[in-house]
XYZ file of C-alpha atoms in Angstrom:
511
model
C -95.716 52.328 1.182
C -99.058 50.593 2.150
C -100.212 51.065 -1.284
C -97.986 47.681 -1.844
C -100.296 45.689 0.852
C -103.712 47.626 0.473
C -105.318 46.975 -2.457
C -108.413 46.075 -3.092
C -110.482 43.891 -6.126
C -113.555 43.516 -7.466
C -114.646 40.658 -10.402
C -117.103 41.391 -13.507
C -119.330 38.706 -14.183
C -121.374 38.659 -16.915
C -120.139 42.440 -17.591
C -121.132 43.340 -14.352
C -118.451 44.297 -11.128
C -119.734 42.218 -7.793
C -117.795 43.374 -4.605
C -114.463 44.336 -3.384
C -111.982 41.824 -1.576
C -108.955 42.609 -0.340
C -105.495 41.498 -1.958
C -102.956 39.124 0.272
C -99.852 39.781 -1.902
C -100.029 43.262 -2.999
C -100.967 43.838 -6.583
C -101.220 41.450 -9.044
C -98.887 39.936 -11.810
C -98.774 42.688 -14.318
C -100.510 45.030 -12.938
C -100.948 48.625 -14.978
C -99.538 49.997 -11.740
C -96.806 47.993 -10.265
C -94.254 49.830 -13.085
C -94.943 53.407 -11.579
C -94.446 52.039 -8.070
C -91.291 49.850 -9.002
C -90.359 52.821 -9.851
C -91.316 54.774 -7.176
C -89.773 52.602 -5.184
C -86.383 51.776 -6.879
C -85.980 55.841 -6.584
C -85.723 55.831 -3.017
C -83.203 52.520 -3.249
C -81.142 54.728 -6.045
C -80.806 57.902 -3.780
C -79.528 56.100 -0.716
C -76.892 54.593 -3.068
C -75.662 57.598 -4.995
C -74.782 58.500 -0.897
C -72.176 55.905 -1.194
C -69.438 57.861 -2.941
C -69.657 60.596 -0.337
C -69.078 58.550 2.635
C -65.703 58.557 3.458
C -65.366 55.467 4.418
C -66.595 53.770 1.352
C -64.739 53.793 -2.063
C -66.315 53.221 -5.512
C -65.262 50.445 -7.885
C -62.547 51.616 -9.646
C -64.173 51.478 -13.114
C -66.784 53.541 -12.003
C -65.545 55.913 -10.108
C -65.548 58.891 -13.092
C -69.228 58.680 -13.635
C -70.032 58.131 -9.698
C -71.794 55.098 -10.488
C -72.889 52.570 -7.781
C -76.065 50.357 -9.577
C -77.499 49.746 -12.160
C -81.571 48.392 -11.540
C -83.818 46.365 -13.405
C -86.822 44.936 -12.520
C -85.350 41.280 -12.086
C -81.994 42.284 -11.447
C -79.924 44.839 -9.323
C -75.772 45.361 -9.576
C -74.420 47.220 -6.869
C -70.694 48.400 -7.621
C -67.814 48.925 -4.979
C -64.517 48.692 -4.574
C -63.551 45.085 -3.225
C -62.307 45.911 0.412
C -64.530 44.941 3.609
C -65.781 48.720 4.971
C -67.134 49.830 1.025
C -69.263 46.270 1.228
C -70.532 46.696 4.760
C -71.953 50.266 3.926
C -73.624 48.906 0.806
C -75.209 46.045 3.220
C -76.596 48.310 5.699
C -78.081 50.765 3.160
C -79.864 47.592 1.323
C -81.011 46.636 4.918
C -82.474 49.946 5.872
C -84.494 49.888 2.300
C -85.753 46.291 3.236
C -86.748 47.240 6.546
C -89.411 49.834 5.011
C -90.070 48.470 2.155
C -90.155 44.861 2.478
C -87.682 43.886 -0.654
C -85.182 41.761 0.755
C -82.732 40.049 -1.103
C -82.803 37.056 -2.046
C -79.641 35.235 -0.441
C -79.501 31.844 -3.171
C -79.607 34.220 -5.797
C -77.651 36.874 -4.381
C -73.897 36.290 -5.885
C -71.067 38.974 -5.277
C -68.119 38.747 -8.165
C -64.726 39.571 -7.392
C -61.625 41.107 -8.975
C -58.213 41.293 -7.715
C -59.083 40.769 -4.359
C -56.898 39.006 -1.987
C -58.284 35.677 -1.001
C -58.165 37.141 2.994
C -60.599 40.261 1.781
C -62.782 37.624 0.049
C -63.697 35.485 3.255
C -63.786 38.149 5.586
C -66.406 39.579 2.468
C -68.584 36.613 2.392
C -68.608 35.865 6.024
C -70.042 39.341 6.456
C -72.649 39.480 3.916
C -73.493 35.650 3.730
C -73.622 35.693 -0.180
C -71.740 33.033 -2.107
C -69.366 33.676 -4.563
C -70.169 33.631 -8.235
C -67.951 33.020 -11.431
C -67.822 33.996 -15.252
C -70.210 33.504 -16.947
C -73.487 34.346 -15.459
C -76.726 35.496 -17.286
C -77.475 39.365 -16.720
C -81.119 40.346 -18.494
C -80.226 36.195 -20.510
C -77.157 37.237 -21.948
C -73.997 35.398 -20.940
C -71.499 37.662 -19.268
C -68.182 36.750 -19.335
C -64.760 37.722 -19.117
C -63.553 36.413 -22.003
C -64.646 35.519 -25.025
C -68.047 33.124 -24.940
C -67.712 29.872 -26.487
C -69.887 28.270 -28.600
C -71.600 26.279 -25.776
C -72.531 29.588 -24.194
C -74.897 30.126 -27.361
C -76.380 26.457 -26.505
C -79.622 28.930 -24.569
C -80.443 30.674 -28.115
C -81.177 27.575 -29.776
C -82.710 25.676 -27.394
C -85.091 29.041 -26.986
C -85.376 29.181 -30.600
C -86.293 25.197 -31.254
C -89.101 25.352 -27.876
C -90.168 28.507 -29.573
C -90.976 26.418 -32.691
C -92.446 23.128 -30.738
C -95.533 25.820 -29.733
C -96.171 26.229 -34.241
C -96.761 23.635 -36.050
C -96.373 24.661 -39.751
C -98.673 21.792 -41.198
C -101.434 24.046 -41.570
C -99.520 27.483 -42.024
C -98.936 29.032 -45.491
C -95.820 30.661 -46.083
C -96.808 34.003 -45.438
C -97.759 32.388 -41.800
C -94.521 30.785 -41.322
C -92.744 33.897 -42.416
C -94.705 36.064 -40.188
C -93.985 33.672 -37.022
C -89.802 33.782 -38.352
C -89.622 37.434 -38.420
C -91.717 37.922 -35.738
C -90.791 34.823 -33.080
C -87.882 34.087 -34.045
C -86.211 36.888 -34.706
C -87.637 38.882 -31.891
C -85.408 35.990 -29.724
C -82.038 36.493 -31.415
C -82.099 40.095 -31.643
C -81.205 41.065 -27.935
C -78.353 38.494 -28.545
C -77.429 40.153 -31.439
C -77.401 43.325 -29.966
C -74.806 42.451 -27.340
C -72.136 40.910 -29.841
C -70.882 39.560 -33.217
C -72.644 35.982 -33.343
C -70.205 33.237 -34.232
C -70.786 31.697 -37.765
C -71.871 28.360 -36.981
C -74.396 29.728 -34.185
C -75.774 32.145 -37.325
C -76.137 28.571 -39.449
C -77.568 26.959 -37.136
C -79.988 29.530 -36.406
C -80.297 29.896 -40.119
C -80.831 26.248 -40.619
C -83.959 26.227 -38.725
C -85.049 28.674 -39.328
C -85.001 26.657 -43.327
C -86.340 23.384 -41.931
C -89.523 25.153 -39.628
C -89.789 27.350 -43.385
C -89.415 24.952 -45.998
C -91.019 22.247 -43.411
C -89.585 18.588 -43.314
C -91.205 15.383 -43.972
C -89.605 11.954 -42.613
C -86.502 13.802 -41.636
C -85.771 15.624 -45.177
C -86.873 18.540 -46.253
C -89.193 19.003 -48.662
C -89.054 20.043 -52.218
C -87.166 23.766 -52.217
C -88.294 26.171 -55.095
C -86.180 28.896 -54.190
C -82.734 29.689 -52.012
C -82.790 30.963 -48.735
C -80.654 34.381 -50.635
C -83.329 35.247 -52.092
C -85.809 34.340 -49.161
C -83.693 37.122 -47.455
C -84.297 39.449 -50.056
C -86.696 42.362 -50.039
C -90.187 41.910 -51.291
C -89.677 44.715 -54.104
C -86.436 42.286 -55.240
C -88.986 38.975 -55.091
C -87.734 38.102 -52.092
C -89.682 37.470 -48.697
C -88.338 40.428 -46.405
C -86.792 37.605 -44.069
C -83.649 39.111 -42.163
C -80.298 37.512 -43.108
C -78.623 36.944 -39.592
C -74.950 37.697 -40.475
C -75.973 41.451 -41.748
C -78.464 42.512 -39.114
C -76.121 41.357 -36.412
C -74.003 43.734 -38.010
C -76.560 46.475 -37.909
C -77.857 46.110 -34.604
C -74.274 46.450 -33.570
C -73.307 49.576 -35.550
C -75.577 51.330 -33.565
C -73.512 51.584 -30.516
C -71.163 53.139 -32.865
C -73.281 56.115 -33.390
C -74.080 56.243 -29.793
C -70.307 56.507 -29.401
C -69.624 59.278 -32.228
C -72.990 60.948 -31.065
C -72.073 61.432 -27.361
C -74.625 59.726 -25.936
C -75.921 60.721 -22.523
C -76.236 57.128 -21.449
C -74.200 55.272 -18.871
C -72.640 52.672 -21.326
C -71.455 55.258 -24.380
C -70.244 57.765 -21.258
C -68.106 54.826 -19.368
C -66.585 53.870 -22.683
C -65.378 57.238 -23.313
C -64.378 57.658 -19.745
C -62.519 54.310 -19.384
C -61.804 52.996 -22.944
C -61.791 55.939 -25.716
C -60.416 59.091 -23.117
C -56.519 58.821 -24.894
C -57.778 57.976 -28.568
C -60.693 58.246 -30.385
C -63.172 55.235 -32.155
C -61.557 55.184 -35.614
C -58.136 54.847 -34.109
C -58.503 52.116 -31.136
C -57.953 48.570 -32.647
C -59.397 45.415 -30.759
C -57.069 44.634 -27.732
C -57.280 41.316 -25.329
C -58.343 42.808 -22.387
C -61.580 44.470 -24.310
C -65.196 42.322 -23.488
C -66.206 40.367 -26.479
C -69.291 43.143 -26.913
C -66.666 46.188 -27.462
C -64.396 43.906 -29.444
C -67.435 42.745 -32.117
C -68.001 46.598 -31.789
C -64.990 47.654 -33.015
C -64.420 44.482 -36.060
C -67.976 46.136 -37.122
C -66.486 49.268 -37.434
C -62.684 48.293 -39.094
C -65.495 47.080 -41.652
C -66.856 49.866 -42.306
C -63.665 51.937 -42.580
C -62.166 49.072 -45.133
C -65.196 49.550 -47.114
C -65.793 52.991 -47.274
C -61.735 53.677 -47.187
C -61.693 56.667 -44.925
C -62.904 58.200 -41.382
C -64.891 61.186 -43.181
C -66.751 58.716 -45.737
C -68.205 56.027 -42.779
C -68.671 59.176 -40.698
C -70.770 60.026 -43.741
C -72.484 56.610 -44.229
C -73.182 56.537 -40.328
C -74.635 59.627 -40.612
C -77.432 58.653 -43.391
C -78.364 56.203 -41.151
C -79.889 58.736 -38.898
C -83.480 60.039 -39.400
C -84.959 62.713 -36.977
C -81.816 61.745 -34.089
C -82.605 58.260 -34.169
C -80.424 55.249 -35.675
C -82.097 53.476 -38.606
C -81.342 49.763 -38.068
C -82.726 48.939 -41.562
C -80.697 51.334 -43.606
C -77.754 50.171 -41.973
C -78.212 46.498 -43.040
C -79.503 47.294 -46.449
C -76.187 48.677 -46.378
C -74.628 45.967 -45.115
C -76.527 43.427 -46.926
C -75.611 45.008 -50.451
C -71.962 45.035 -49.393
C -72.156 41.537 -49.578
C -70.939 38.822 -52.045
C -74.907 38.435 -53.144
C -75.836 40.451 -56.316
C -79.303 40.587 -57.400
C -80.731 39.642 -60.269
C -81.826 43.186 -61.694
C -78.771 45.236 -60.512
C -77.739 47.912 -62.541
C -74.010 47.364 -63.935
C -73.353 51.120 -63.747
C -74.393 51.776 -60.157
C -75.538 49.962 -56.896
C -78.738 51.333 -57.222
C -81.608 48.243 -57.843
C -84.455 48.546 -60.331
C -87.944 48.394 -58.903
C -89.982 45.264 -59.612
C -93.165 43.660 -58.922
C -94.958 40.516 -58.543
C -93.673 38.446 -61.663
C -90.216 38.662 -60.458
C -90.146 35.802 -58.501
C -90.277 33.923 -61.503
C -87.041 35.951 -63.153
C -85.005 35.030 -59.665
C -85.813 31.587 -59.539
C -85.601 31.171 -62.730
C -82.039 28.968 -62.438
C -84.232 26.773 -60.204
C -86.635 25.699 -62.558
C -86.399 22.172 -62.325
C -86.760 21.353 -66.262
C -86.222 18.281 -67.887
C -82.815 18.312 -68.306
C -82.147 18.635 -64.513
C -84.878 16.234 -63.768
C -83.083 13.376 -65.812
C -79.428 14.348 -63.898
C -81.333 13.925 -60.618
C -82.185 10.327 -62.001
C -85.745 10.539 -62.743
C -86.316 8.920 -66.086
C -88.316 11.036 -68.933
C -88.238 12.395 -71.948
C -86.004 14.925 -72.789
C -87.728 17.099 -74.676
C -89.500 20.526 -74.748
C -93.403 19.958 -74.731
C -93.874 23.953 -76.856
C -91.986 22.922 -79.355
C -91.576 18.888 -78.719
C -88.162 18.760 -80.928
C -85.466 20.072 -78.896
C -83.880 19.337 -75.454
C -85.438 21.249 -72.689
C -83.088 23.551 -71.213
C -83.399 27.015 -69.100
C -81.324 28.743 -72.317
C -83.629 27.120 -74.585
C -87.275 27.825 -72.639
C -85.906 31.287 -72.119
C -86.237 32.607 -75.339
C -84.616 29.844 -77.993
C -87.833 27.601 -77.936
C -90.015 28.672 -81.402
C -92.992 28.628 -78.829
C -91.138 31.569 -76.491
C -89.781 33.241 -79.348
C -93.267 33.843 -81.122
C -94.556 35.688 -77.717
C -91.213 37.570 -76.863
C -91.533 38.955 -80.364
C -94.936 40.109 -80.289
C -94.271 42.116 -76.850
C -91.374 43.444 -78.331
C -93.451 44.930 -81.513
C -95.998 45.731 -78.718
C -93.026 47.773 -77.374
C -92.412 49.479 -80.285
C -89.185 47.842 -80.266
C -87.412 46.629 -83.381
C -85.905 43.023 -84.124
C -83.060 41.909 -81.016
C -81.195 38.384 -80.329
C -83.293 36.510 -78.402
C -82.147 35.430 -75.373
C -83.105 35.866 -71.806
C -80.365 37.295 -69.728
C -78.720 39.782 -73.100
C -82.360 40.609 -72.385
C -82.099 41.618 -68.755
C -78.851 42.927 -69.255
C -80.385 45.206 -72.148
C -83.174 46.725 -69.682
C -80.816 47.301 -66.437
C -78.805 49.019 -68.612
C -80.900 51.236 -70.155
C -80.041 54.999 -69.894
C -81.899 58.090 -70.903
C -85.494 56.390 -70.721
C -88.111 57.747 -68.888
C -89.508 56.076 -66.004
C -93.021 54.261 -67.649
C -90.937 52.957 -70.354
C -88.321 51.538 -67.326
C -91.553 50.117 -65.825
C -93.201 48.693 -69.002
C -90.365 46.853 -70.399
C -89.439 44.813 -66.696
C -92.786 43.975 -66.748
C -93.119 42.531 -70.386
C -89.705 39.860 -69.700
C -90.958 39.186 -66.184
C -94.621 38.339 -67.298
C -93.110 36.587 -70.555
C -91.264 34.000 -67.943
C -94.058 33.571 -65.355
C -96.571 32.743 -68.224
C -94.530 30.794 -70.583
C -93.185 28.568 -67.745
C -97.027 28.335 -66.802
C -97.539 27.153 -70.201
C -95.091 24.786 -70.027
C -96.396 23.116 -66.471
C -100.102 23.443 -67.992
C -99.438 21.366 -70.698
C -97.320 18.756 -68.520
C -99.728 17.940 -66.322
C -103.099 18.428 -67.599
C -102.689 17.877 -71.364
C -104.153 21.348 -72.328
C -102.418 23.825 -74.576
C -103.076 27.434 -75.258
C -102.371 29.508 -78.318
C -99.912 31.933 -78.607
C -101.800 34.556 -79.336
C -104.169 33.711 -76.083
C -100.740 33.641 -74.335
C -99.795 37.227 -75.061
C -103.208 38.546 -74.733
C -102.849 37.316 -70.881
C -99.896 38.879 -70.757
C -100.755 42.337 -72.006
C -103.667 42.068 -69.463
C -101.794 41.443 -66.359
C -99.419 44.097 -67.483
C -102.100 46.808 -67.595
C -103.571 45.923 -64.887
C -99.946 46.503 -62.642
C -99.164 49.628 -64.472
C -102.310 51.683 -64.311
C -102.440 50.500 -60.734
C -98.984 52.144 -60.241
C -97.982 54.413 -62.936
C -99.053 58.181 -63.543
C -101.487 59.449 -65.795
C -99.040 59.792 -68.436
C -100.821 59.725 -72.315
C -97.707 58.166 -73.684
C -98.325 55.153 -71.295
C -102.351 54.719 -71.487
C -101.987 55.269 -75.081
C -99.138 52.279 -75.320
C -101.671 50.544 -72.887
C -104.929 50.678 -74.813
């Protein structure tokens, strides 16, 4: 072990290395090396424990007794399990002793806490006066999580905010763009509350609050209010190919994250946590069958309400068996197909969903416009909200301003809808913007181009007419209709012969 006290540095100045000085306290912090020798080192700890269940004198804690487990190491924590009587305890002291002795980790004694459990209050002092720990009580943080036995109140969750809001003080979103502030969510903020999701079913109003600001740090807030919102936070937390921002909705991937212990239990996994549960919790019944029970932790309890979910959704054990199993790529659980799947279990429905199956039509660029389209603040909600204007449509100036009437009643609208339509090929319909989208989701028997060409035509026709509309509103210049739908046929070639095949029905429609 004197590599831990022997090494030796040298400094590059100027891209050049100038002498060698010896280090006073081993390697330093985050070293390429100190992982192999932790675990070097931790090896030697681990075999001198796993002698611990073949000393007579010692006995293993009784919940671990099946797998012969005695520790569990990491590298800023170590567990040692035995049974709670005085000579099992002693024999776990001496062998930590004999490791410090030649390898200089001692531990630490205020941070050192040993945990009972149905130990007689004599066994207990007689325990600590030996060892000179203190004891510790439920909860206590293991890795940051709260462990507990019982289920964690809401205070418990108090550390994930407070990590989440000092994570924001460090970004200030004044000079961010969304796509910024969306990469710092999913990549900050997110990367904080997934271990916690991980470990259990989040309470609601933690997931709110989480959710909430994550909304304020998004949306950003001015003099304590938020500032003007263009589009909900549903379809923030859709998919970019739905117009949505690929921000994760909370309640669904906690759901995820937690299904995958599921497979590791249906799987047989070789590690320590799916083998004790099988051992200790699942050896008389199997997963399907075991409903939640009091004396279960809160982790294996928000396991197993994941899974009744499942089951009541799917309505048998071979069909989630069969769900679970298209999660799986190559042996390894796919934590985004599960919470697609649980995402479009949901109460949401998109915008573009097919009536006749869950499957979504593709889209593209213009169709933000189509799904936040209800949130076009026109005239007619501008004067509810108590701002005082005219009420009328500036394309056509003689009727009231409505989404129903932009969207395709307004003469304006109508003139370019038509035209695209005749573009189409398509004969004479009722104009009207959502028979419209219901027309084109449920199309059957077309071929894929024509799918493609007709999204694109009522997505563009929205994004450009409501363009039209704003143009005229606030700089007093209007545009022909015909210079309209010559924009429009533009931007639509130039997305489908970016993505379509060479077919000659297409480039022909196209030219």
């Amino acid at each position: 072990m004197g590599c831990l006290s022997s090494s030796w540095f040298s400094i590059k100045i100027n891209g050049t290395s100038h002498g060698f000085f010896s280090g006073k306290s081993g390697l330093r912090q985050g070293d390429p090396l100190s992982p192999y020798i932790f675990v070097l080192s931790m090896e030697i700890l681990s075999r001198y424990l796993r002698q611990l269940g073949s000393t007579p004198q010692v006995s293993l804690h009784p919940k671990c007794a099946k797998l012969q487990l005695t520790h569990l190491v990491f590298p800023d924590d170590l567990m040692l399990f035995v049974r709670g009587d005085l000579p099992s305890v002693q024999r776990a002291v001496h062998i930590m002793d004999s490791f410090a002795k030649w390898s200089g980790l001692k531990p630490n004694i205020s941070k050192t806490e040993i945990y009972f459990g149905g130990v007689s209050t004599a066994v207990k002092t007689l325990i600590l006066q030996h060892t000179g720990f203190s004891e510790g009580s439920f909860p206590f943080r293991y890795l940051g999580i709260p462990l507990n036995s019982s289920k964690n109140s809401a205070e418990v969750y108090g550390t994930l905010i407070r990590k989440i809001q000092n994570a924001l003080l460090h970004w200030t979103n004044n000079l961010l763009s969304y796509a910024g502030r969306i990469q710092i969510l999913n990549s900050v903020i997110f990367g904080i509350a997934n271990f916690w999701c991980s470990a259990a079913l989040l309470p609601k109003n933690i997931l709110k609050r989480i959710t909430k600001i994550c909304k304020d740090y998004f949306w950003g807030i001015a003099d304590g209010d938020r500032k003007h919102v263009f589009l909900s936070w549903k379809s923030v937390c859709r998919p970019s190919k739905e117009g949505g921002f690929n921000v994760k909705e909370l309640l669904s991937w906690n759901k995820a994250l937690l299904a995958k212990w599921i497979w590791l239990l249906i799987s047989d996994s070789p590690g320590y946590w799916a083998q004790w549960n099988l051992a200790y919790v699942f050896q008389a019944t199997s997963l399907w069958q075991t409903s939640i029970k009091d004396r279960f932790s809160e982790s294996l309890c928000s396991i197993l309400k994941v899974k009744d979910e499942i089951l009541s959704r799917t309505g048998s054990t071979d069909a989630a068996l069969h769900i679970i199993n298209s999660w799986v790529h190559n042996g390894q659980f796919q934590v985004v197909k599960a919470y697609n799947w649980f995402r479009s279990q949901g109460d949401r429905v998109y915008w573009f969903k097919a009536l006749h199956g869950d499957s979504i039509i593709p889209s593209h660029k213009f169709t933000v416009s189509l799904a936040i389209m209800h949130k076009l603040p026109t005239t007619d909600l501008l004067v509810t909200r108590g701002m005082f204007m005219v009420n009328r449509c500036v394309l056509c100036k003689c009727k009231v301003e409505t989404h129903r009437h932009l969207f395709f009643n307004c003469v304006f609208s109508q003139q370019i809808w038509k035209a695209l339509l005749q573009w189409m090929n398509i004969g004479t319909r009722t104009i009207n913007l959502w028979s419209e989208v219901r027309w084109i989701a449920q199309a059957k028997g077309l071929r894929h181009w024509k799918h493609a060409l007709r999204q694109s035509c009522i997505a563009a026709a929205v994004y450009f007419i409501w363009q039209e509309r704003n143009q005229r509103i606030f700089t007093g210049r209007d545009s022909i209709v015909a210079h309209i739908i010559s924009n429009i046929k533009l931007a639509i070639r130039y997305r489908l012969t970016t993505h379509a095949s060479s077919s000659s029905c297409l480039m022909s429609m196209l030219l």
